[in-house]
Short mmCIF file of C-alpha atoms in Angstrom, two decimals:
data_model
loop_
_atom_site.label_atom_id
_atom_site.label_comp_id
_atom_site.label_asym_id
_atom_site.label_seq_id
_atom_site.Cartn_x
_atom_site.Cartn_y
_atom_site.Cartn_z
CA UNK B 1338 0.00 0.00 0.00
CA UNK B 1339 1.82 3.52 -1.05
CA UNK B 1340 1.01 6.61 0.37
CA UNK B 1341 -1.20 9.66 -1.60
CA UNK B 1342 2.06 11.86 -0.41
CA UNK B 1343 4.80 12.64 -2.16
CA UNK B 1344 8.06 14.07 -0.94
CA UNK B 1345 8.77 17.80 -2.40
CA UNK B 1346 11.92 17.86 -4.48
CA UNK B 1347 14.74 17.96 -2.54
CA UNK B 1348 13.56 14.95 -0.22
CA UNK B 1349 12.12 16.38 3.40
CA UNK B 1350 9.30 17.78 4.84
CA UNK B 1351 7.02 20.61 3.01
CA UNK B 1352 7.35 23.95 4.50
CA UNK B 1353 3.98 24.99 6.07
CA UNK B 1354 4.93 28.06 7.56
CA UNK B 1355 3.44 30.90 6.13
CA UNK B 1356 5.20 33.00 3.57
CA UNK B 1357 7.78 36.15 4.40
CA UNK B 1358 6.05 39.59 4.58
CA UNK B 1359 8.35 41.93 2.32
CA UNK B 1360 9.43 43.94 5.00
CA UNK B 1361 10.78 41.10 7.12
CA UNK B 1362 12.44 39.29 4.30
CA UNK B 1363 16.00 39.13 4.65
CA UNK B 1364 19.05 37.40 3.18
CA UNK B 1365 18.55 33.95 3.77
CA UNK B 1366 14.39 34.44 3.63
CA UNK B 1367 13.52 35.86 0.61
CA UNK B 1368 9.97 36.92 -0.05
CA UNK B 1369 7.30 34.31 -0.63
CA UNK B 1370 10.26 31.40 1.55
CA UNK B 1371 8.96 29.76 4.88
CA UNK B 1372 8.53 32.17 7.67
CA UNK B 1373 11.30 32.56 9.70
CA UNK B 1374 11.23 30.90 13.47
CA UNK B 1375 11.92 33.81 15.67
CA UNK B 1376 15.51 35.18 16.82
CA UNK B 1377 16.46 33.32 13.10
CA UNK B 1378 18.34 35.62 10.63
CA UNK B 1379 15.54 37.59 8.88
CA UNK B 1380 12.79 37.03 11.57
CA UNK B 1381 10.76 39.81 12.71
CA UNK B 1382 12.48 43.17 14.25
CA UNK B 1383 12.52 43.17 17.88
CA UNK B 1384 10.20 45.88 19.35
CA UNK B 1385 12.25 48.75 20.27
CA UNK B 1386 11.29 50.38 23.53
CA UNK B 1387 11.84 53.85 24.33
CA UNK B 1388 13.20 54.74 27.00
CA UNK B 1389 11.70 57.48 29.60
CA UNK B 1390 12.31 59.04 32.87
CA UNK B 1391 10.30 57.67 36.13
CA UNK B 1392 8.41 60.92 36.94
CA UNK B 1393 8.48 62.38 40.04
CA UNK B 1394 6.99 60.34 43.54
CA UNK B 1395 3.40 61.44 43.87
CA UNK B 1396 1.20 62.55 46.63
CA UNK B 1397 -0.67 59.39 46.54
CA UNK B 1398 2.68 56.90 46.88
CA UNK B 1399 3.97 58.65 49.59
CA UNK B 1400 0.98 59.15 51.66
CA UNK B 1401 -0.02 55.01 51.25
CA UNK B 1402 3.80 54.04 52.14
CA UNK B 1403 3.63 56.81 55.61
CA UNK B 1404 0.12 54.91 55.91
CA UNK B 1405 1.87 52.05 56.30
CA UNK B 1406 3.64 52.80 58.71
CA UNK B 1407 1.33 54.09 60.94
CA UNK B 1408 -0.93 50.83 60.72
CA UNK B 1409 2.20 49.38 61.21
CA UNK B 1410 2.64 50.43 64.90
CA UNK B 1411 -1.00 50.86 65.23
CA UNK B 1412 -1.50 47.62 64.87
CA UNK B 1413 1.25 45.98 67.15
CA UNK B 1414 -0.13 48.18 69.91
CA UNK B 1415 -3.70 46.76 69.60
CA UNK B 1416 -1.84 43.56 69.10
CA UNK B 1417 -0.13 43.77 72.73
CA UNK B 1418 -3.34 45.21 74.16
CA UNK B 1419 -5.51 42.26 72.76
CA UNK B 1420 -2.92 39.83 73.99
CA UNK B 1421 -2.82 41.42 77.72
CA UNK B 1422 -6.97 41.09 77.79
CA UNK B 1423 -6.45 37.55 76.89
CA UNK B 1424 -4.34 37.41 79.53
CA UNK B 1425 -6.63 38.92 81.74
CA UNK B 1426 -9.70 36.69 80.57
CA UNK B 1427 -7.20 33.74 81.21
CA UNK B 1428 -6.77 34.66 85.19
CA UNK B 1429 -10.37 35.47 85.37
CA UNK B 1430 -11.70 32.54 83.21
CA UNK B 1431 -11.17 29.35 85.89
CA UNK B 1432 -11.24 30.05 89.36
CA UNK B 1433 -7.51 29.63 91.19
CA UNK B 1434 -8.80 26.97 93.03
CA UNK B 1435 -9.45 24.67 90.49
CA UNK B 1436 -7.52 21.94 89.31
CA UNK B 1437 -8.41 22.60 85.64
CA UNK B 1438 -6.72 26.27 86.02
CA UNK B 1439 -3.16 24.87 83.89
CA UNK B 1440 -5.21 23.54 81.27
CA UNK B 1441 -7.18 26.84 80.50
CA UNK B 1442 -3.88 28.62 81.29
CA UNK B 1443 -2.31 26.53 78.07
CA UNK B 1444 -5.47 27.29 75.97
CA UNK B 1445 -5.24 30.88 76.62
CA UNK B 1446 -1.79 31.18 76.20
CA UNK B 1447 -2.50 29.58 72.24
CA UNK B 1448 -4.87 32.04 71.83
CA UNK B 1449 -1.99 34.76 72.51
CA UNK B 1450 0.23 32.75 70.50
CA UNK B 1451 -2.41 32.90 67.31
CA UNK B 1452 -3.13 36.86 67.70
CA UNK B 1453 0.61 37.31 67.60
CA UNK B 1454 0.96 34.94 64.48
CA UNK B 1455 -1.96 36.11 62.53
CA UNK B 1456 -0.31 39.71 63.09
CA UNK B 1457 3.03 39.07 62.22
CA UNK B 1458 3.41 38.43 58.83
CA UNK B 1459 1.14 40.53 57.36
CA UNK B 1460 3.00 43.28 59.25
CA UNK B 1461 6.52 41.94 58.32
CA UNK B 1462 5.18 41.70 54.92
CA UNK B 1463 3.68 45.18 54.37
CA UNK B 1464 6.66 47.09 55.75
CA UNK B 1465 8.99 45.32 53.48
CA UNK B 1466 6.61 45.82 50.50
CA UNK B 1467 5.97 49.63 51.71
CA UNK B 1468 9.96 50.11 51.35
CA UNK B 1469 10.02 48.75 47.85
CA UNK B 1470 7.19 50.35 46.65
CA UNK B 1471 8.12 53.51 47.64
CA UNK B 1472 10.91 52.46 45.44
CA UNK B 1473 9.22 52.08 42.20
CA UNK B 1474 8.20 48.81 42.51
CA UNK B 1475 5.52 47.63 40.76
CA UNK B 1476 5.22 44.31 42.39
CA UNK B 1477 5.78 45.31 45.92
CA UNK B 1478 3.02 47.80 44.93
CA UNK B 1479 0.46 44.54 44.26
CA UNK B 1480 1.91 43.10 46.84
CA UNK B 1481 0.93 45.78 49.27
CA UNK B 1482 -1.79 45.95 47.97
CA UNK B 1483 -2.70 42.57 48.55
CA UNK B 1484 -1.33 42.38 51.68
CA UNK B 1485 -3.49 45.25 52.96
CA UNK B 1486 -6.52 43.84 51.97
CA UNK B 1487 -5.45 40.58 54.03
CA UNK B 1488 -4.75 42.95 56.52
CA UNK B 1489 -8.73 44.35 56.53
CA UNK B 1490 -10.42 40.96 56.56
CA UNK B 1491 -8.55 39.88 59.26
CA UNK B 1492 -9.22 43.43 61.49
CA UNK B 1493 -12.80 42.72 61.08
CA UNK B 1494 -12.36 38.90 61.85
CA UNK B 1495 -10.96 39.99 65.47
CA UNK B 1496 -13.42 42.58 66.08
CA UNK B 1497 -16.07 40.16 65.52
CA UNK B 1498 -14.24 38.25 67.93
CA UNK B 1499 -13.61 41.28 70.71
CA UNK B 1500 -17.57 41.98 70.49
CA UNK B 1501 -18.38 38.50 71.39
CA UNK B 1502 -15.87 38.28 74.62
CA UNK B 1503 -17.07 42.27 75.46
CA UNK B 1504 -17.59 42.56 79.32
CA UNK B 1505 -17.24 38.92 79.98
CA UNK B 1506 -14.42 39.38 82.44
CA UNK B 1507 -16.78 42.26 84.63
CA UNK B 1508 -18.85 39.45 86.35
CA UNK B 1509 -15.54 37.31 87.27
CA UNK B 1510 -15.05 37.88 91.24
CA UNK B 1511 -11.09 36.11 90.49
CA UNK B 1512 -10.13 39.36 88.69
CA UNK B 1513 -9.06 42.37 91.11
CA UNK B 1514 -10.63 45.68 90.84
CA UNK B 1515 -7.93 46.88 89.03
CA UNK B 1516 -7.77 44.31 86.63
CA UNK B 1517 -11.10 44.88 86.01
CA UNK B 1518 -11.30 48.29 84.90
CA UNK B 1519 -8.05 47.50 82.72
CA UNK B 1520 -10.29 45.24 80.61
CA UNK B 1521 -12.93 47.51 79.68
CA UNK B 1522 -9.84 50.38 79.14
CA UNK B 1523 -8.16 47.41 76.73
CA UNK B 1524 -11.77 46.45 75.08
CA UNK B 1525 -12.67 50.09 73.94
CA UNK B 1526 -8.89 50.48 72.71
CA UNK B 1527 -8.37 47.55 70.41
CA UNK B 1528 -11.69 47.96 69.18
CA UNK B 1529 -11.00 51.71 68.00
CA UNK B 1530 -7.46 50.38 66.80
CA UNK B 1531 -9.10 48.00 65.03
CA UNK B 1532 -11.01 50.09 63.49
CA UNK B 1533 -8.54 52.66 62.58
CA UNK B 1534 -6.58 50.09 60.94
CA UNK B 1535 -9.35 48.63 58.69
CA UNK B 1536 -9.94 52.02 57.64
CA UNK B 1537 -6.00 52.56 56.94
CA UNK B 1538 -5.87 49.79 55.08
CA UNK B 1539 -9.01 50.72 52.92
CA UNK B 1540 -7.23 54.36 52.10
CA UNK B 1541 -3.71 52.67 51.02
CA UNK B 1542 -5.34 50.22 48.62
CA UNK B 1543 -7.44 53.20 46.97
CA UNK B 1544 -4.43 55.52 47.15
CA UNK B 1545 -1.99 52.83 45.46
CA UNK B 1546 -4.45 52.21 42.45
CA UNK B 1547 -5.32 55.61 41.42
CA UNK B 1548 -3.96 57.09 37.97
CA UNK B 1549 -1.13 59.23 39.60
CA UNK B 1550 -0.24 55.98 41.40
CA UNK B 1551 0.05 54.15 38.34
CA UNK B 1552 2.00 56.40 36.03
CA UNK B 1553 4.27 56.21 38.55
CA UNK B 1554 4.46 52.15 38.34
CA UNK B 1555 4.26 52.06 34.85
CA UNK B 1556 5.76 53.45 31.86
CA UNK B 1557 3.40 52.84 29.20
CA UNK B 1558 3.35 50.45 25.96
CA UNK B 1559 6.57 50.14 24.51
CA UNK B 1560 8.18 52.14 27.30
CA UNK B 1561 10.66 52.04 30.13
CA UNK B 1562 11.58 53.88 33.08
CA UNK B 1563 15.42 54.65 32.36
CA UNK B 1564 17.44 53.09 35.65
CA UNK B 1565 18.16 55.80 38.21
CA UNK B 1566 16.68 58.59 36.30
#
């Protein structure tokens, strides 16, 4: 049994690549030859970028990466407060006398251990991002970005959390006077920190994505920013 097909002169494969355009053809691809693979001798140009100068930081950067750093330390403060009211709650929450008082001690001591981590690296993560976007960076700038909004669901996951454990530790007769009045001083603090930082993180996201932000990110189509210009 023979085959319909019949090899071109020359022995070898046909060429099914498309013809040359005229204005691509080159030495060793003449017009109406196989189309070129690209980076071969007579393959397309390259696109040839032009190169511009960054401009100049704008309002909008600056403000985001300073409002960075204020929910930065805004936030490890209500961190540390919401960490001593657990402590607090975990003095208050099993009376000294019983046996079952280093158990609960353990438990809240995790729950510490989990505000801390949840905080940490999206803190970490932000200020590094915050540097390099202030930078020019237009990752660290999604980054940030993505980070804060991280940062926003997870403020208004603990404040759910505060309002269900608000005033719990008032009726506890194992927590001094003192202690007492601490609590509801801690409750109405990390809950306005909270707050504050929700809010922060709203106004960097809006502030990074604006137009000013973004010419300042990106050059354009078939543009660069020129290195240390």
């Amino acid at each position: 049994m023979t085959h319909p097909w019949s090899p071109p002169p020359g022995g070898g494969r046909p060429d099914f690549r498309p013809p040359v355009p005229a204005q691509f053809a080159g030495p060793h691809h003449p017009p109406g030859s196989g189309q070129p693979w690209p980076g071969h001798p007579g393959g397309p140009p390259p696109v040839r970028l032009t190169p511009v100068p960054r401009p100049p930081k704008p309002v909008s950067v600056r403000v985001a990466t300073t409002l960075t750093w204020v929910g930065f330390g805004l936030s490890g403060l209500a961190t540390l407060a919401a960490m001593v009211y657990l402590w607090i709650l975990g003095i208050g929450w099993v009376p000294s006398s019983s046996d079952e008082r280093g158990s609960w001690n353990v438990v809240f001591i995790g729950f510490e251990v989990f505000v801390l981590i949840s905080w940490l690296p999206l803190a970490v993560g932000s200020a590094k991002n915050a540097v390099r976007a202030g930078q020019g960076s237009d990752p660290a700038r999604g980054w940030l970005t993505v980070l804060m909004v991280c940062n926003a669901m997870a403020q208004v996951f603990m404040i759910i959390l505060g309002l269900f454990s608000w005033g719990v530790a008032e009726s506890w007769s194992d927590i001094p006077e003192y202690a007492r009045e601490l609590t509801t001083v801690l409750q109405w603090g990390v809950l306005a920190g909270q707050i504050v930082c929700v809010l922060l993180a709203i106004a960097i996201v809006v502030l990074l994505l604006v137009p000013s932000a973004s010419r300042y990110y990106l050059p354009g189509p078939g543009r660069y920013f020129v290195p240390n210009a």
